Amino acid sequence: EDEAVDYLLKEVKDPDRDQALLLAKELGCLPLALTHAAAYINKNKRITTFKEYTERFKSEGLKKLHSARNLRLTPEEKTVLTTWDISMDAIVESCELSLELACFLSSLAHAPIPMVIIEEWFKTCVGPSEAEFDTALGYLEDYSLINTTKTICNMHMLVQKVIGSEV
């Protein structure tokens, strides 16, 4: 718990240790979930605190528990699914293409994905706009749903699984 709280405090630069502890506990101290939460709070700093994110997580999590499609998910997978949903809701408000891109990435084998494959898919299925591609990719990266270099894209296998369970 201490490491999870320290991570949240460092990443979000919010001194509210008590609220960070409550969030860390709610997320089961799962590194991937903590990363998603910190990225979301950082992208939405003016409207989101540890407390607000914890409340949203609880509310979204209750919705997931009632979804028959997700009964086969482990508690950890449900936690990541909920943090993914919260992030994707925010992303789709700004860039719907990010959801299409995330779905495509989740359909691939878990391995480093060459950027050239992603770029070609985008051009073929979405359109040739490099700016739209960069925006869609950027949102996924800003919310820590993917990691990229100039030549490679990585999506955590658990993120791939929860996206696959939702679409």
Coordinates of N, CA and C in Angstrom, one line a residue:
E1 N 0.8 -1.2 0.0 CA 0.0 0.0 0.0 C 0.9 1.3 0.0
D2 N 1.9 1.2 0.8 CA 2.8 2.4 0.8 C 3.4 2.8 -0.5
E3 N 3.8 1.7 -1.3 CA 4.4 2.0 -2.6 C 3.3 2.5 -3.5
A4 N 2.1 2.0 -3.5 CA 1.0 2.5 -4.3 C 0.7 3.9 -4.0
V5 N 0.6 4.3 -2.7 CA 0.3 5.6 -2.3 C 1.4 6.6 -2.8
D6 N 2.7 6.2 -2.5 CA 3.8 7.0 -3.0 C 3.8 7.2 -4.5
Y7 N 3.4 6.2 -5.2 CA 3.3 6.3 -6.7 C 2.3 7.3 -7.1
L8 N 1.1 7.2 -6.5 CA 0.0 8.2 -6.8 C 0.4 9.6 -6.4
L9 N 1.0 9.8 -5.3 CA 1.4 11.1 -4.8 C 2.4 11.7 -5.8
K10 N 3.3 10.9 -6.2 CA 4.4 11.4 -7.1 C 3.8 11.7 -8.5
E11 N 3.0 10.8 -9.0 CA 2.5 11.0 -10.4 C 1.5 12.1 -10.5
V12 N 0.7 12.3 -9.5 CA -0.4 13.3 -9.5 C 0.0 14.6 -8.9
K13 N 1.0 14.5 -8.1 CA 1.5 15.7 -7.4 C 0.4 16.4 -6.5
D14 N -0.3 15.5 -5.8 CA -1.4 15.9 -4.9 C -0.9 15.5 -3.6
P15 N -0.9 16.3 -2.6 CA -0.4 16.0 -1.2 C -1.4 15.2 -0.4
D16 N -2.6 14.9 -0.9 CA -3.7 14.3 0.0 C -3.4 12.8 0.1
R17 N -2.5 12.5 1.1 CA -2.1 11.1 1.3 C -3.3 10.2 1.7
D18 N -4.2 10.7 2.5 CA -5.3 9.9 3.0 C -6.2 9.5 1.8
Q19 N -6.5 10.4 0.9 CA -7.3 10.1 -0.3 C -6.6 9.2 -1.3
A20 N -5.3 9.4 -1.4 CA -4.5 8.5 -2.2 C -4.5 7.1 -1.7
L21 N -4.5 6.9 -0.4 CA -4.6 5.6 0.2 C -5.9 5.0 -0.1
L22 N -7.0 5.7 0.1 CA -8.3 5.2 -0.2 C -8.4 4.7 -1.7
L23 N -7.9 5.5 -2.6 CA -7.9 5.2 -4.0 C -7.1 3.9 -4.2
A24 N -5.9 3.9 -3.7 CA -5.0 2.7 -3.9 C -5.7 1.5 -3.4
K25 N -6.3 1.5 -2.2 CA -7.0 0.3 -1.7 C -8.2 -0.1 -2.6
E26 N -8.9 0.9 -3.1 CA -10.0 0.6 -4.0 C -9.6 0.0 -5.3
L27 N -8.4 0.3 -5.8 CA -7.8 -0.3 -7.0 C -7.0 -1.5 -6.7
G28 N -7.0 -2.0 -5.5 CA -6.3 -3.2 -5.1 C -4.8 -3.1 -5.3
C29 N -4.3 -1.9 -5.3 CA -2.9 -1.6 -5.5 C -2.3 -2.2 -6.8
L30 N -3.2 -2.4 -7.8 CA -2.8 -2.9 -9.0 C -2.0 -1.9 -9.8
P31 N -0.8 -2.1 -10.2 CA 0.0 -1.1 -10.9 C -0.6 -0.6 -12.2
L32 N -1.2 -1.4 -13.0 CA -1.9 -1.0 -14.2 C -3.1 0.0 -13.9
A33 N -3.9 -0.4 -12.9 CA -5.0 0.4 -12.5 C -4.5 1.7 -11.9
L34 N -3.5 1.7 -11.1 CA -2.9 2.9 -10.6 C -2.4 3.9 -11.7
T35 N -1.8 3.3 -12.7 CA -1.3 4.0 -13.8 C -2.4 4.7 -14.6
H36 N -3.5 3.9 -14.8 CA -4.7 4.5 -15.5 C -5.3 5.6 -14.7
A37 N -5.4 5.4 -13.4 CA -6.1 6.4 -12.5 C -5.2 7.7 -12.5
A38 N -3.9 7.6 -12.4 CA -3.0 8.7 -12.3 C -3.0 9.5 -13.6
A39 N -3.0 8.8 -14.7 CA -3.1 9.4 -16.1 C -4.4 10.2 -16.2
Y40 N -5.5 9.6 -15.8 CA -6.8 10.2 -15.9 C -6.8 11.5 -15.1
I41 N -6.4 11.4 -13.8 CA -6.4 12.6 -12.9 C -5.5 13.7 -13.5
N42 N -4.4 13.3 -14.0 CA -3.5 14.3 -14.6 C -4.1 15.0 -15.8
K43 N -4.8 14.2 -16.6 CA -5.4 14.8 -17.8 C -6.6 15.7 -17.5
N44 N -7.2 15.5 -16.3 CA -8.4 16.2 -15.9 C -8.3 16.8 -14.6
K45 N -7.1 17.4 -14.3 CA -6.7 18.0 -13.0 C -7.7 19.0 -12.5
R46 N -8.3 19.8 -13.4 CA -9.2 20.9 -12.9 C -10.5 20.3 -12.3
I47 N -10.8 19.1 -12.7 CA -12.1 18.6 -12.2 C -12.0 17.2 -11.5
T48 N -10.8 16.7 -11.3 CA -10.7 15.4 -10.7 C -9.6 15.4 -9.6
T49 N -10.0 14.9 -8.5 CA -9.1 14.7 -7.3 C -9.1 13.2 -7.0
F50 N -8.3 12.7 -6.1 CA -8.2 11.3 -5.7 C -9.6 10.9 -5.3
K51 N -10.3 11.8 -4.5 CA -11.6 11.4 -3.9 C -12.6 11.3 -5.1
E52 N -12.6 12.3 -6.0 CA -13.6 12.2 -7.1 C -13.3 11.0 -8.0
Y53 N -12.1 10.6 -8.2 CA -11.8 9.4 -9.0 C -12.3 8.2 -8.3
T54 N -12.0 8.1 -7.0 CA -12.5 7.0 -6.2 C -14.0 6.8 -6.3
E55 N -14.7 7.9 -6.2 CA -16.2 7.9 -6.3 C -16.6 7.4 -7.6
R56 N -16.0 7.9 -8.7 CA -16.3 7.5 -10.0 C -16.0 6.0 -10.2
F57 N -14.9 5.6 -9.7 CA -14.5 4.2 -9.9 C -15.5 3.3 -9.2
K58 N -16.0 3.6 -8.0 CA -17.0 2.8 -7.3 C -18.3 2.8 -8.1
S59 N -18.7 3.9 -8.6 CA -19.9 4.0 -9.4 C -19.8 3.2 -10.7
E60 N -18.7 3.3 -11.4 CA -18.5 2.5 -12.7 C -18.4 1.1 -12.3
G61 N -17.7 0.7 -11.3 CA -17.5 -0.6 -10.9 C -18.8 -1.4 -10.6
L62 N -19.7 -0.6 -10.0 CA -21.1 -1.2 -9.7 C -21.8 -1.6 -11.0
K63 N -21.6 -0.7 -12.0 CA -22.2 -1.0 -13.3 C -21.6 -2.2 -13.9
K64 N -20.3 -2.4 -13.8 CA -19.7 -3.6 -14.3 C -20.1 -4.9 -13.7
L65 N -20.3 -4.8 -12.4 CA -20.7 -6.0 -11.6 C -22.1 -6.5 -12.1
H66 N -22.9 -5.6 -12.7 CA -24.2 -6.0 -13.1 C -24.2 -6.4 -14.6
S67 N -23.1 -6.4 -15.2 CA -23.0 -6.7 -16.7 C -22.7 -8.2 -16.8
A68 N -23.6 -8.9 -17.4 CA -23.4 -10.4 -17.5 C -22.2 -10.7 -18.4
R69 N -21.9 -9.9 -19.3 CA -20.7 -10.2 -20.2 C -19.4 -10.3 -19.4
N70 N -19.3 -9.7 -18.3 CA -18.1 -9.6 -17.6 C -18.0 -10.6 -16.4
L71 N -18.9 -11.5 -16.3 CA -18.8 -12.4 -15.1 C -17.6 -13.3 -15.1
R72 N -17.0 -13.6 -16.3 CA -15.9 -14.4 -16.4 C -14.6 -13.7 -16.1
L73 N -14.6 -12.4 -15.8 CA -13.4 -11.7 -15.5 C -13.0 -11.9 -14.0
T74 N -11.7 -11.9 -13.8 CA -11.2 -11.9 -12.4 C -11.5 -10.6 -11.8
P75 N -11.4 -10.5 -10.4 CA -11.5 -9.2 -9.8 C -10.5 -8.2 -10.3
E76 N -9.3 -8.6 -10.6 CA -8.2 -7.7 -11.1 C -8.6 -7.2 -12.5
E77 N -9.1 -8.1 -13.3 CA -9.6 -7.7 -14.7 C -10.7 -6.7 -14.6
K78 N -11.6 -7.0 -13.7 CA -12.8 -6.0 -13.5 C -12.3 -4.6 -13.1
T79 N -11.2 -4.6 -12.2 CA -10.7 -3.3 -11.8 C -10.1 -2.6 -13.0
V80 N -9.3 -3.3 -13.8 CA -8.7 -2.7 -15.0 C -9.8 -2.3 -16.0
L81 N -10.8 -3.1 -16.1 CA -11.9 -2.8 -17.0 C -12.6 -1.5 -16.6
T82 N -12.7 -1.3 -15.3 CA -13.4 -0.1 -14.8 C -12.5 1.1 -15.1
T83 N -11.2 1.0 -14.8 CA -10.3 2.2 -15.0 C -10.2 2.4 -16.5
W84 N -10.3 1.4 -17.4 CA -10.2 1.6 -18.8 C -11.5 2.3 -19.3
D85 N -12.7 1.9 -18.7 CA -13.9 2.5 -19.1 C -13.9 4.0 -18.7
I86 N -13.4 4.3 -17.6 CA -13.4 5.7 -17.1 C -12.5 6.5 -18.1
S87 N -11.3 6.0 -18.4 CA -10.4 6.7 -19.4 C -11.0 6.8 -20.8
M88 N -11.6 5.7 -21.3 CA -12.2 5.7 -22.6 C -13.3 6.7 -22.7
D89 N -14.2 6.8 -21.7 CA -15.2 7.8 -21.7 C -14.7 9.2 -22.0
A90 N -13.6 9.5 -21.3 CA -13.0 10.8 -21.4 C -12.4 11.0 -22.8
I91 N -11.7 9.9 -23.3 CA -11.0 9.9 -24.6 C -12.1 10.1 -25.7
V92 N -13.1 9.3 -25.7 CA -14.1 9.3 -26.8 C -14.8 10.7 -26.9
E93 N -14.9 11.4 -25.7 CA -15.5 12.7 -25.8 C -14.7 13.7 -26.7
S94 N -13.4 13.4 -26.7 CA -12.5 14.3 -27.5 C -12.1 13.7 -28.8
C95 N -12.1 12.3 -28.9 CA -11.6 11.7 -30.2 C -12.1 10.3 -30.3
E96 N -13.2 10.1 -31.0 CA -13.9 8.8 -31.2 C -12.9 7.8 -31.9
L97 N -12.1 8.3 -32.7 CA -11.1 7.4 -33.4 C -10.2 6.7 -32.5
S98 N -10.0 7.2 -31.3 CA -9.2 6.5 -30.4 C -9.8 5.2 -30.0
L99 N -11.1 5.1 -29.9 CA -11.8 3.9 -29.5 C -11.6 2.8 -30.6
E100 N -11.7 3.3 -31.9 CA -11.5 2.3 -33.0 C -10.1 1.8 -33.0
L101 N -9.2 2.7 -32.7 CA -7.7 2.3 -32.7 C -7.5 1.3 -31.6
A102 N -8.1 1.6 -30.4 CA -7.9 0.7 -29.2 C -8.5 -0.7 -29.5
C103 N -9.6 -0.7 -30.2 CA -10.2 -2.0 -30.5 C -9.3 -2.8 -31.5
F104 N -8.8 -2.1 -32.5 CA -7.9 -2.7 -33.4 C -6.7 -3.3 -32.7
L105 N -6.1 -2.5 -31.9 CA -4.9 -2.9 -31.2 C -5.2 -4.1 -30.3
S106 N -6.4 -4.1 -29.7 CA -6.7 -5.2 -28.8 C -7.0 -6.5 -29.5
S107 N -7.2 -6.4 -30.8 CA -7.5 -7.7 -31.6 C -6.2 -8.3 -32.1
L108 N -5.0 -7.7 -31.9 CA -3.8 -8.2 -32.3 C -3.2 -9.1 -31.2
A109 N -2.2 -9.9 -31.6 CA -1.5 -10.7 -30.6 C -0.7 -9.8 -29.7
H110 N -0.6 -10.3 -28.4 CA 0.1 -9.5 -27.5 C 1.6 -9.6 -27.8
A111 N 2.1 -8.5 -28.4 CA 3.5 -8.4 -28.7 C 3.8 -7.0 -29.1
P112 N 5.0 -6.6 -29.2 CA 5.2 -5.2 -29.7 C 4.7 -5.1 -31.1
I113 N 3.9 -4.1 -31.4 CA 3.2 -4.0 -32.7 C 4.0 -2.9 -33.5
P114 N 4.5 -3.3 -34.7 CA 5.2 -2.3 -35.5 C 4.2 -1.1 -35.9
M115 N 4.7 0.1 -35.7 CA 3.9 1.2 -36.0 C 3.4 1.2 -37.5
V116 N 4.2 0.7 -38.4 CA 3.9 0.7 -39.8 C 2.5 -0.1 -40.0
I117 N 2.3 -1.1 -39.2 CA 1.1 -1.9 -39.3 C -0.1 -1.1 -38.9
I118 N 0.1 -0.4 -37.8 CA -1.0 0.5 -37.2 C -1.3 1.6 -38.2
E119 N -0.3 2.2 -38.7 CA -0.4 3.3 -39.7 C -1.2 2.9 -40.9
E120 N -0.8 1.7 -41.4 CA -1.5 1.2 -42.6 C -2.9 0.8 -42.4
W121 N -3.2 0.2 -41.2 CA -4.6 -0.1 -40.9 C -5.4 1.2 -40.8
F122 N -4.8 2.2 -40.2 CA -5.5 3.5 -40.0 C -5.8 4.1 -41.4
K123 N -4.8 4.2 -42.2 CA -5.0 4.7 -43.6 C -6.1 4.0 -44.4
T124 N -6.1 2.7 -44.3 CA -7.0 1.8 -45.0 C -8.4 1.9 -44.4
C125 N -8.6 1.8 -43.1 CA -9.9 1.7 -42.5 C -10.5 3.1 -42.1
V126 N -9.7 4.0 -41.8 CA -10.2 5.3 -41.2 C -10.0 6.4 -42.2
G127 N -8.8 6.6 -42.7 CA -8.5 7.6 -43.7 C -7.0 8.0 -43.6
P128 N -6.6 8.8 -44.6 CA -5.2 9.1 -44.7 C -4.7 10.2 -43.8
S129 N -5.5 10.8 -43.0 CA -5.1 12.0 -42.2 C -4.0 11.6 -41.1
E130 N -2.8 12.1 -41.3 CA -1.8 11.9 -40.3 C -2.1 12.6 -39.0
A131 N -2.7 13.7 -39.1 CA -3.1 14.5 -37.9 C -4.1 13.7 -37.0
E132 N -5.1 13.1 -37.7 CA -6.1 12.3 -37.0 C -5.5 11.1 -36.3
F133 N -4.6 10.5 -37.0 CA -3.8 9.3 -36.5 C -3.1 9.7 -35.3
D134 N -2.3 10.8 -35.4 CA -1.5 11.2 -34.2 C -2.4 11.6 -33.0
T135 N -3.5 12.2 -33.3 CA -4.4 12.6 -32.2 C -5.0 11.3 -31.5
A136 N -5.5 10.4 -32.3 CA -6.1 9.2 -31.8 C -5.0 8.4 -31.0
L137 N -3.8 8.3 -31.5 CA -2.7 7.6 -30.8 C -2.3 8.3 -29.5
G138 N -2.3 9.6 -29.7 CA -1.9 10.5 -28.5 C -2.8 10.4 -27.3
Y139 N -4.1 10.3 -27.6 CA -5.0 10.2 -26.5 C -4.8 8.8 -25.7
L140 N -4.6 7.8 -26.5 CA -4.4 6.5 -25.9 C -3.1 6.5 -25.0
E141 N -2.1 7.1 -25.6 CA -0.9 7.2 -24.8 C -1.0 8.1 -23.6
D142 N -1.7 9.3 -23.8 CA -1.8 10.2 -22.6 C -2.5 9.5 -21.4
Y143 N -3.5 8.6 -21.7 CA -4.2 8.0 -20.7 C -3.6 6.6 -20.3
S144 N -2.3 6.4 -20.7 CA -1.6 5.2 -20.4 C -2.2 3.9 -20.8
L145 N -2.9 3.9 -21.9 CA -3.5 2.7 -22.4 C -2.6 2.0 -23.4
I146 N -1.6 2.7 -23.9 CA -0.6 2.2 -24.7 C 0.7 2.9 -24.4
N147 N 1.8 2.3 -24.9 CA 3.2 2.9 -24.8 C 3.7 2.8 -26.2
T148 N 4.3 3.9 -26.7 CA 4.8 3.9 -28.1 C 6.3 4.4 -28.1
T149 N 6.9 4.0 -29.2 CA 8.2 4.6 -29.6 C 7.9 5.0 -31.1
K150 N 8.9 5.5 -31.8 CA 8.7 5.8 -33.2 C 8.4 4.6 -34.0
T151 N 8.8 3.4 -33.6 CA 8.6 2.2 -34.5 C 7.7 1.1 -33.9
I152 N 7.4 1.2 -32.6 CA 6.7 0.1 -31.9 C 5.6 0.7 -31.0
C153 N 4.5 -0.1 -30.9 CA 3.4 0.2 -30.0 C 3.2 -1.0 -29.1
N154 N 3.0 -0.8 -27.8 CA 2.7 -1.8 -26.8 C 1.4 -1.5 -26.1
M155 N 0.6 -2.5 -26.0 CA -0.6 -2.5 -25.2 C -0.6 -3.6 -24.2
H156 N -0.7 -3.3 -22.9 CA -0.7 -4.3 -21.9 C -1.7 -5.4 -22.2
M157 N -1.3 -6.7 -22.0 CA -2.2 -7.8 -22.3 C -3.5 -7.7 -21.5
L158 N -3.5 -7.2 -20.3 CA -4.7 -7.1 -19.6 C -5.7 -6.0 -20.2
V159 N -5.1 -4.9 -20.7 CA -5.9 -3.9 -21.4 C -6.5 -4.5 -22.6
Q160 N -5.7 -5.3 -23.4 CA -6.2 -6.0 -24.5 C -7.4 -6.9 -24.2
K161 N -7.3 -7.6 -23.1 CA -8.3 -8.5 -22.7 C -9.6 -7.8 -22.3
V162 N -9.5 -6.7 -21.5 CA -10.7 -6.0 -21.1 C -11.4 -5.3 -22.3
I163 N -10.6 -4.8 -23.2 CA -11.2 -4.2 -24.4 C -11.9 -5.2 -25.2
G164 N -11.3 -6.4 -25.3 CA -11.9 -7.5 -26.1 C -13.2 -8.0 -25.4
S165 N -13.3 -7.8 -24.1 CA -14.5 -8.3 -23.4 C -15.6 -7.3 -23.5
E166 N -15.3 -6.0 -23.8 CA -16.3 -5.0 -23.9 C -16.8 -4.8 -25.3
V167 N -16.0 -5.1 -26.4 CA -16.5 -4.8 -27.7 C -16.9 -6.1 -28.5

